[in-house]
Short mmCIF file of C-alpha atoms in Angstrom, two decimals:
data_model
loop_
_atom_site.label_atom_id
_atom_site.label_comp_id
_atom_site.label_asym_id
_atom_site.label_seq_id
_atom_site.Cartn_x
_atom_site.Cartn_y
_atom_site.Cartn_z
CA UNK A 1 21.37 20.79 7.56
CA UNK A 2 17.61 20.68 7.06
CA UNK A 3 15.63 19.31 10.02
CA UNK A 4 13.68 16.14 9.28
CA UNK A 5 10.02 16.06 10.17
CA UNK A 6 8.62 13.54 12.64
CA UNK A 7 5.39 11.88 11.47
CA UNK A 8 3.07 9.42 13.21
CA UNK A 9 1.43 7.35 10.51
CA UNK A 10 -1.29 4.70 10.28
CA UNK A 11 -1.57 2.31 7.34
CA UNK A 12 -3.82 -0.74 7.55
CA UNK A 13 -1.74 -3.15 5.42
CA UNK A 14 1.75 -2.53 4.04
CA UNK A 15 3.86 -4.89 1.95
CA UNK A 16 6.40 -4.19 -0.77
CA UNK A 17 5.84 -7.70 -2.17
CA UNK A 18 2.04 -7.55 -2.26
CA UNK A 19 -0.19 -5.90 -4.85
CA UNK A 20 -2.93 -3.31 -4.62
CA UNK A 21 -3.30 -1.00 -1.63
CA UNK A 22 -0.63 -2.66 0.52
CA UNK A 23 1.92 -2.20 -2.27
CA UNK A 24 0.85 1.40 -2.93
CA UNK A 25 1.05 2.24 0.77
CA UNK A 26 4.60 0.92 0.90
CA UNK A 27 5.70 3.28 -1.87
CA UNK A 28 3.93 6.27 -0.33
CA UNK A 29 5.65 5.72 3.00
CA UNK A 30 9.03 4.96 1.44
CA UNK A 31 8.99 8.26 -0.46
CA UNK A 32 7.77 10.22 2.56
CA UNK A 33 10.90 9.06 4.41
CA UNK A 34 12.90 11.35 2.12
CA UNK A 35 11.69 14.25 4.30
CA UNK A 36 10.54 12.60 7.53
CA UNK A 37 11.17 10.00 10.19
CA UNK A 38 8.05 7.85 10.33
CA UNK A 39 6.53 5.95 13.22
CA UNK A 40 4.26 3.49 11.42
CA UNK A 41 1.32 1.74 13.08
CA UNK A 42 0.22 -1.08 10.78
CA UNK A 43 -1.09 -4.62 10.72
CA UNK A 44 1.89 -5.31 8.45
CA UNK A 45 1.59 -7.75 5.59
CA UNK A 46 -1.47 -9.90 5.01
CA UNK A 47 0.61 -12.45 3.11
CA UNK A 48 4.19 -12.35 4.39
CA UNK A 49 5.97 -12.22 7.74
CA UNK A 50 7.70 -8.94 6.88
CA UNK A 51 6.26 -5.76 5.37
CA UNK A 52 9.53 -4.34 3.99
CA UNK A 53 10.19 -1.58 6.54
CA UNK A 54 11.65 -3.65 9.38
CA UNK A 55 15.22 -2.54 8.61
CA UNK A 56 14.46 0.89 7.16
CA UNK A 57 16.59 3.61 8.86
CA UNK A 58 13.75 6.16 8.88
CA UNK A 59 10.77 3.92 9.77
CA UNK A 60 9.83 2.56 13.19
CA UNK A 61 7.26 -0.21 12.71
CA UNK A 62 4.71 -0.88 15.45
CA UNK A 63 2.43 -3.81 14.65
CA UNK A 64 -1.29 -3.73 15.44
CA UNK A 65 -2.11 -7.11 13.93
CA UNK A 66 -5.66 -8.39 14.44
CA UNK A 67 -5.90 -11.67 16.32
CA UNK A 68 -9.14 -12.58 14.59
CA UNK A 69 -7.95 -13.36 11.07
CA UNK A 70 -10.10 -13.87 7.98
CA UNK A 71 -9.08 -15.93 4.99
CA UNK A 72 -9.40 -14.34 1.54
CA UNK A 73 -13.12 -14.01 0.82
CA UNK A 74 -13.18 -12.26 -2.55
CA UNK A 75 -15.46 -9.26 -2.95
CA UNK A 76 -16.51 -9.31 0.73
CA UNK A 77 -12.92 -8.99 1.92
CA UNK A 78 -12.05 -6.25 -0.59
CA UNK A 79 -15.18 -4.19 0.09
CA UNK A 80 -15.72 -4.65 3.84
CA UNK A 81 -12.25 -5.53 5.29
CA UNK A 82 -13.78 -7.54 8.17
CA UNK A 83 -10.65 -7.38 10.36
CA UNK A 84 -10.37 -3.58 10.11
CA UNK A 85 -12.51 -3.02 13.21
CA UNK A 86 -10.08 -4.90 15.45
CA UNK A 87 -7.10 -3.23 13.76
CA UNK A 88 -8.73 0.17 14.33
CA UNK A 89 -9.04 -0.26 18.09
CA UNK A 90 -5.59 -1.80 18.50
CA UNK A 91 -3.96 0.94 16.43
CA UNK A 92 -5.89 3.68 18.23
CA UNK A 93 -4.74 2.43 21.64
CA UNK A 94 -1.13 2.54 20.45
CA UNK A 95 -1.54 5.97 18.85
CA UNK A 96 -3.05 7.50 22.00
CA UNK A 97 -0.05 6.33 24.03
CA UNK A 98 2.47 7.64 21.49
CA UNK A 99 0.82 11.07 21.23
CA UNK A 100 1.01 11.44 25.03
CA UNK A 101 4.65 10.38 25.22
CA UNK A 102 6.16 11.94 22.08
CA UNK A 103 5.97 15.08 19.94
CA UNK A 104 5.05 14.72 16.25
CA UNK A 105 4.97 17.37 13.54
CA UNK A 106 1.92 15.74 11.96
CA UNK A 107 -0.29 12.66 12.12
CA UNK A 108 -1.02 11.02 8.78
CA UNK A 109 -3.58 8.31 7.99
CA UNK A 110 -2.33 6.72 4.76
CA UNK A 111 -4.60 3.71 4.29
CA UNK A 112 -7.19 2.38 3.67
CA UNK A 113 -7.55 4.84 0.79
CA UNK A 114 -11.33 4.47 0.73
CA UNK A 115 -13.31 7.07 2.73
CA UNK A 116 -15.30 4.14 4.15
CA UNK A 117 -12.83 3.52 7.00
CA UNK A 118 -12.26 5.85 9.99
CA UNK A 119 -8.71 6.65 11.03
CA UNK A 120 -7.31 5.40 14.36
CA UNK A 121 -5.71 8.85 14.60
CA UNK A 122 -8.95 10.83 14.63
CA UNK A 123 -9.24 13.57 17.29
CA UNK A 124 -5.68 12.98 18.59
CA UNK A 125 -4.46 16.42 17.54
CA UNK A 126 -4.97 19.41 15.29
CA UNK A 127 -2.33 18.32 12.80
CA UNK A 128 -4.05 15.29 11.21
CA UNK A 129 -3.92 14.53 7.48
CA UNK A 130 -6.00 11.78 5.84
CA UNK A 131 -5.15 10.45 2.41
CA UNK A 132 -4.63 9.70 -0.36
CA UNK A 133 -8.39 9.17 -0.63
CA UNK A 134 -9.53 7.75 -3.94
CA UNK A 135 -12.48 5.56 -3.21
CA UNK A 136 -16.20 6.01 -2.91
CA UNK A 137 -16.92 5.83 -6.64
CA UNK A 138 -19.87 3.59 -7.46
CA UNK A 139 -21.11 2.11 -10.71
CA UNK A 140 -23.83 4.11 -12.45
CA UNK A 141 -27.26 2.81 -11.40
CA UNK A 142 -28.00 1.27 -14.82
CA UNK A 143 -25.01 -1.08 -14.38
CA UNK A 144 -24.80 -1.74 -10.64
CA UNK A 145 -27.34 -4.57 -10.57
CA UNK A 146 -25.51 -6.65 -13.16
CA UNK A 147 -21.96 -7.04 -11.84
CA UNK A 148 -20.92 -9.91 -9.60
CA UNK A 149 -21.24 -8.84 -5.98
CA UNK A 150 -23.52 -5.99 -7.04
CA UNK A 151 -25.95 -6.63 -4.19
CA UNK A 152 -23.16 -6.42 -1.62
CA UNK A 153 -21.89 -3.23 -3.21
CA UNK A 154 -25.34 -1.62 -3.10
CA UNK A 155 -25.63 -2.45 0.59
CA UNK A 156 -22.15 -1.03 1.22
CA UNK A 157 -23.08 2.12 -0.70
CA UNK A 158 -26.17 2.69 1.45
CA UNK A 159 -24.22 2.07 4.64
CA UNK A 160 -21.47 4.44 3.49
CA UNK A 161 -23.97 7.24 2.87
CA UNK A 162 -25.52 6.80 6.31
CA UNK A 163 -22.20 6.56 8.16
CA UNK A 164 -20.61 9.55 6.41
CA UNK A 165 -23.49 11.76 7.56
CA UNK A 166 -24.59 10.26 10.90
CA UNK A 167 -21.94 7.88 12.34
CA UNK A 168 -20.22 9.78 15.21
CA UNK A 169 -16.89 8.04 14.60
CA UNK A 170 -16.92 8.93 10.90
CA UNK A 171 -17.88 12.52 11.74
CA UNK A 172 -14.91 12.71 14.12
CA UNK A 173 -12.69 11.04 11.52
CA UNK A 174 -13.47 13.70 8.92
CA UNK A 175 -14.10 16.57 11.30
CA UNK A 176 -10.81 16.32 13.19
CA UNK A 177 -8.66 16.20 10.05
CA UNK A 178 -6.78 19.35 9.09
CA UNK A 179 -6.71 18.20 5.45
CA UNK A 180 -8.33 15.46 3.38
CA UNK A 181 -5.92 14.56 0.58
CA UNK A 182 -8.02 13.48 -2.40
CA UNK A 183 -6.60 12.02 -5.61
CA UNK A 184 -9.17 13.63 -7.92
CA UNK A 185 -11.97 16.22 -7.66
CA UNK A 186 -14.73 13.57 -7.93
CA UNK A 187 -13.84 12.33 -4.41
CA UNK A 188 -15.08 15.62 -2.93
CA UNK A 189 -18.50 15.02 -4.49
CA UNK A 190 -18.84 11.75 -2.54
CA UNK A 191 -18.04 13.35 0.83
CA UNK A 192 -20.34 15.49 3.01
CA UNK A 193 -20.55 19.03 1.59
CA UNK A 194 -19.31 20.53 4.86
CA UNK A 195 -15.88 18.96 4.23
CA UNK A 196 -15.25 20.70 0.90
CA UNK A 197 -12.87 23.30 2.37
CA UNK A 198 -10.71 20.56 3.89
CA UNK A 199 -10.15 18.77 0.60
CA UNK A 200 -6.92 19.22 -1.31
CA UNK A 201 -6.11 17.39 -4.51
CA UNK A 202 -2.87 15.44 -4.20
CA UNK A 203 -1.72 13.74 -7.42
CA UNK A 204 -2.04 9.94 -7.39
CA UNK A 205 1.00 7.73 -7.07
CA UNK A 206 3.35 8.03 -10.07
CA UNK A 207 3.48 4.98 -12.33
CA UNK A 208 6.37 2.57 -12.52
CA UNK A 209 8.48 2.98 -15.64
CA UNK A 210 10.94 0.73 -17.43
CA UNK A 211 14.58 1.80 -17.44
CA UNK A 212 15.11 0.27 -20.89
CA UNK A 213 11.74 0.13 -22.67
CA UNK A 214 11.50 -1.83 -25.94
CA UNK A 215 11.45 0.06 -29.22
CA UNK A 216 8.14 -0.09 -31.04
CA UNK A 217 8.55 -1.59 -34.52
CA UNK A 218 6.90 0.20 -37.45
CA UNK A 219 3.41 -1.08 -38.21
CA UNK A 220 0.50 -0.16 -40.43
CA UNK A 221 -1.89 -1.28 -37.70
CA UNK A 222 -2.92 0.84 -34.72
CA UNK A 223 -2.35 -1.17 -31.55
CA UNK A 224 -5.01 -0.78 -28.88
CA UNK A 225 -4.39 -2.17 -25.40
CA UNK A 226 -6.61 -2.85 -22.37
CA UNK A 227 -5.24 -3.69 -18.92
CA UNK A 228 -7.47 -4.81 -16.06
CA UNK A 229 -9.94 -7.36 -14.76
CA UNK A 230 -12.47 -8.58 -17.30
CA UNK A 231 -15.54 -7.44 -15.39
CA UNK A 232 -18.40 -5.12 -16.23
CA UNK A 233 -17.09 -2.27 -14.07
CA UNK A 234 -13.99 -2.04 -16.28
CA UNK A 235 -16.09 -1.50 -19.42
CA UNK A 236 -14.25 -4.10 -21.49
CA UNK A 237 -17.55 -5.39 -22.94
CA UNK A 238 -18.31 -1.85 -24.14
CA UNK A 239 -14.88 -1.64 -25.75
CA UNK A 240 -15.44 -4.81 -27.77
CA UNK A 241 -18.95 -3.78 -28.79
CA UNK A 242 -17.61 -0.46 -30.04
CA UNK A 243 -14.79 -2.15 -31.94
CA UNK A 244 -17.26 -4.53 -33.59
CA UNK A 245 -19.31 -1.55 -34.83
CA UNK A 246 -16.32 0.39 -36.15
CA UNK A 247 -16.17 0.32 -39.96
CA UNK A 248 -12.38 0.70 -39.94
CA UNK A 249 -11.88 -2.07 -37.37
CA UNK A 250 -9.35 -3.89 -39.58
CA UNK A 251 -6.92 -1.00 -39.00
CA UNK A 252 -6.64 -2.04 -35.36
CA UNK A 253 -5.05 -4.76 -33.26
CA UNK A 254 -6.53 -5.01 -29.75
CA UNK A 255 -4.50 -6.71 -26.99
CA UNK A 256 -6.40 -7.45 -23.77
CA UNK A 257 -4.35 -8.11 -20.61
CA UNK A 258 -6.22 -9.59 -17.68
CA UNK A 259 -8.70 -12.26 -16.63
CA UNK A 260 -12.12 -12.15 -15.02
CA UNK A 261 -15.74 -13.27 -14.90
CA UNK A 262 -16.55 -12.04 -18.42
CA UNK A 263 -13.65 -13.77 -20.18
CA UNK A 264 -15.63 -16.65 -21.72
CA UNK A 265 -18.48 -14.35 -22.72
CA UNK A 266 -16.09 -11.85 -24.32
CA UNK A 267 -14.31 -14.54 -26.32
CA UNK A 268 -17.64 -15.82 -27.60
CA UNK A 269 -18.59 -12.27 -28.58
CA UNK A 270 -15.39 -11.98 -30.60
CA UNK A 271 -16.12 -15.24 -32.39
CA UNK A 272 -19.68 -14.20 -33.24
CA UNK A 273 -18.51 -10.81 -34.52
CA UNK A 274 -15.45 -11.97 -36.51
CA UNK A 275 -12.95 -10.20 -34.26
CA UNK A 276 -10.60 -13.16 -33.76
CA UNK A 277 -7.98 -11.72 -36.12
CA UNK A 278 -8.11 -8.35 -34.36
CA UNK A 279 -8.46 -9.16 -30.65
CA UNK A 280 -5.84 -11.03 -28.61
CA UNK A 281 -6.65 -12.22 -25.09
CA UNK A 282 -3.28 -12.22 -23.29
CA UNK A 283 -4.57 -13.42 -19.90
CA UNK A 284 -2.74 -12.77 -16.67
CA UNK A 285 0.68 -11.29 -17.42
CA UNK A 286 3.53 -10.26 -15.06
CA UNK A 287 3.63 -6.53 -14.46
CA UNK A 288 6.99 -5.94 -16.13
CA UNK A 289 5.72 -7.66 -19.27
CA UNK A 290 2.61 -5.48 -19.24
CA UNK A 291 4.81 -2.38 -19.08
CA UNK A 292 6.74 -3.69 -22.08
CA UNK A 293 3.46 -4.25 -23.94
CA UNK A 294 2.46 -0.64 -23.30
CA UNK A 295 5.59 0.58 -25.06
CA UNK A 296 4.63 -1.54 -28.07
CA UNK A 297 1.12 -0.06 -28.23
CA UNK A 298 -0.44 3.16 -29.52
CA UNK A 299 -3.68 3.73 -27.59
CA UNK A 300 -4.92 2.63 -24.18
CA UNK A 301 -8.57 1.66 -24.80
CA UNK A 302 -9.95 1.84 -21.27
CA UNK A 303 -13.67 2.69 -20.93
CA UNK A 304 -13.82 1.83 -17.22
CA UNK A 305 -17.06 2.80 -15.47
CA UNK A 306 -15.71 2.69 -11.92
CA UNK A 307 -12.05 3.65 -11.78
CA UNK A 308 -11.23 5.38 -8.52
CA UNK A 309 -7.70 6.20 -9.59
CA UNK A 310 -6.43 4.50 -12.74
CA UNK A 311 -2.95 2.97 -12.47
CA UNK A 312 -3.26 1.56 -15.99
CA UNK A 313 -3.98 5.07 -17.27
CA UNK A 314 -0.95 6.68 -15.64
CA UNK A 315 1.32 3.82 -16.78
CA UNK A 316 0.02 4.16 -20.34
CA UNK A 317 0.55 7.92 -20.27
CA UNK A 318 4.11 7.45 -19.00
CA UNK A 319 4.75 5.05 -21.90
CA UNK A 320 3.59 7.69 -24.39
CA UNK A 321 0.13 6.32 -25.20
CA UNK A 322 -2.93 8.29 -26.12
CA UNK A 323 -5.88 7.27 -23.89
CA UNK A 324 -9.49 6.61 -24.89
CA UNK A 325 -11.67 6.49 -21.76
CA UNK A 326 -14.99 7.39 -20.17
CA UNK A 327 -15.11 10.83 -18.55
CA UNK A 328 -15.52 9.51 -15.02
CA UNK A 329 -13.46 8.99 -11.87
CA UNK A 330 -9.66 9.05 -11.94
CA UNK A 331 -9.24 8.70 -15.73
CA UNK A 332 -11.72 11.53 -16.30
CA UNK A 333 -9.54 13.76 -14.13
CA UNK A 334 -6.17 12.73 -15.56
CA UNK A 335 -7.06 12.82 -19.26
CA UNK A 336 -7.68 16.10 -21.08
CA UNK A 337 -8.01 17.01 -24.76
CA UNK A 338 -4.23 17.31 -25.09
CA UNK A 339 -3.46 13.71 -24.14
CA UNK A 340 -6.49 11.64 -25.08
CA UNK A 341 -10.15 11.26 -25.92
CA UNK A 342 -13.03 11.05 -23.44
CA UNK A 343 -16.66 10.05 -23.94
CA UNK A 344 -19.46 11.07 -21.54
CA UNK A 345 -21.07 8.64 -19.11
CA UNK A 346 -24.46 7.39 -20.27
CA UNK A 347 -26.32 4.23 -21.13
CA UNK A 348 -24.38 1.31 -22.54
CA UNK A 349 -25.66 2.13 -26.03
CA UNK A 350 -24.65 5.78 -25.72
CA UNK A 351 -21.15 4.91 -24.52
CA UNK A 352 -20.67 2.29 -27.26
CA UNK A 353 -21.78 4.73 -29.96
CA UNK A 354 -19.45 7.43 -28.64
CA UNK A 355 -16.52 4.99 -28.45
CA UNK A 356 -17.24 3.78 -31.99
CA UNK A 357 -17.10 7.36 -33.24
CA UNK A 358 -13.79 7.97 -31.45
CA UNK A 359 -12.25 4.77 -32.84
CA UNK A 360 -13.20 5.83 -36.35
CA UNK A 361 -11.65 9.24 -35.73
CA UNK A 362 -8.42 7.70 -34.41
CA UNK A 363 -8.20 5.42 -37.44
CA UNK A 364 -8.45 8.46 -39.72
CA UNK A 365 -6.18 10.66 -37.59
CA UNK A 366 -3.45 8.37 -36.30
CA UNK A 367 -0.85 11.15 -36.32
CA UNK A 368 -2.98 13.20 -33.93
CA UNK A 369 -3.25 10.25 -31.56
CA UNK A 370 0.55 9.95 -31.56
CA UNK A 371 0.86 13.63 -30.66
CA UNK A 372 -1.56 13.14 -27.79
CA UNK A 373 0.55 10.23 -26.57
CA UNK A 374 3.64 12.45 -26.48
CA UNK A 375 1.66 15.07 -24.55
CA UNK A 376 0.47 12.39 -22.11
CA UNK A 377 4.06 11.38 -21.36
CA UNK A 378 5.05 15.00 -20.75
CA UNK A 379 2.10 15.49 -18.40
CA UNK A 380 3.21 12.54 -16.27
CA UNK A 381 6.79 13.84 -16.16
CA UNK A 382 5.69 17.32 -15.14
CA UNK A 383 2.75 16.75 -12.79
CA UNK A 384 2.61 13.17 -11.55
CA UNK A 385 6.01 12.69 -9.91
CA UNK A 386 7.11 11.76 -6.42
CA UNK A 387 9.07 14.99 -6.25
CA UNK A 388 5.90 17.04 -6.80
CA UNK A 389 3.89 14.95 -4.33
CA UNK A 390 6.52 15.06 -1.58
CA UNK A 391 6.98 18.82 -2.00
CA UNK A 392 3.23 19.33 -1.60
CA UNK A 393 3.11 16.95 1.36
CA UNK A 394 5.99 18.73 3.09
CA UNK A 395 4.12 22.03 2.85
CA UNK A 396 0.99 20.37 4.24
CA UNK A 397 2.90 18.77 7.12
CA UNK A 398 4.48 22.11 7.99
CA UNK A 399 1.13 23.92 7.82
CA UNK A 400 -0.53 21.27 9.98
CA UNK A 401 2.13 21.58 12.69
CA UNK A 402 1.59 25.34 13.15
#
């Protein structure tokens, strides 16, 4: 019988019923329990009384819940996490005690995924892993002043740069790690150069798939789909501008799933550019219905300018869609010439012109786009699976414990 590993783990927020990072962390930990018994230090759920691991046979939950609680404060809460400081010190006190009293094969800081936050586990051993790390990507300078909360983000960016290079806690956080598990090569570029040898690319979390996906009916139209918040960082305004300029636009149907600050402006743009018969704003839609919509589509049109990872991209690939994106961040790493089309980062005009050219090409070469969609699905099945991730993690845990 194979011996199970013993892992001490820190994850800021965990909740199988939440969305975003807390939900992702739950799935990472749940899959790691296939090879390890986990002692989890966490603040638990931000929304619910239980995080989902209370009765798990291979997880021991130890709560480090901040007493000073903040209500949801939009961009400030997402970017800064004001209660993380208290969580950090509470979790670190617990971790120090556990490391003295018990033997662990490895220590693993799961979340926050952003490199902005130091791990409570730093300097507590030689066998520390940090990741997945897939944050630190900022909007190109020509866009950063326009988005809502842009000023706060610029301040955070400046603070991040200073702390990563001069903050003693951050230096210990990175310096004491045996490995930094990054989700894409771009993450390494945003970390101090001295850490390059510690970085190892670990594939991002595999997408959820439908057991019984709907069958796509035959259609003469090419169905484009966008999934995400309707904000400048997601590039949805660039997508619509490119579609408006495309001569063969009537060959497309464009379904947009999501809501956001630009929604009214985008709808007005469609009216002024006679796109009402082509573009459908679907609003907020339950996740299972979005997955169904992917299976009824042909191309994910996703020119995001600041996509640290790209869940929508991996879900679209799994559903057999070709992807049209900007060559930046997570999508730029995941998409190659076999499974989609990428345009280079540039000014808004340059990106729109490049997207317009690609849309025209797709309209004239629909069969090629279908082939790329098939290749995208195969890539997900072969490279972005929990089996592949857990195998790589097991090797890293074993190497760290030596």
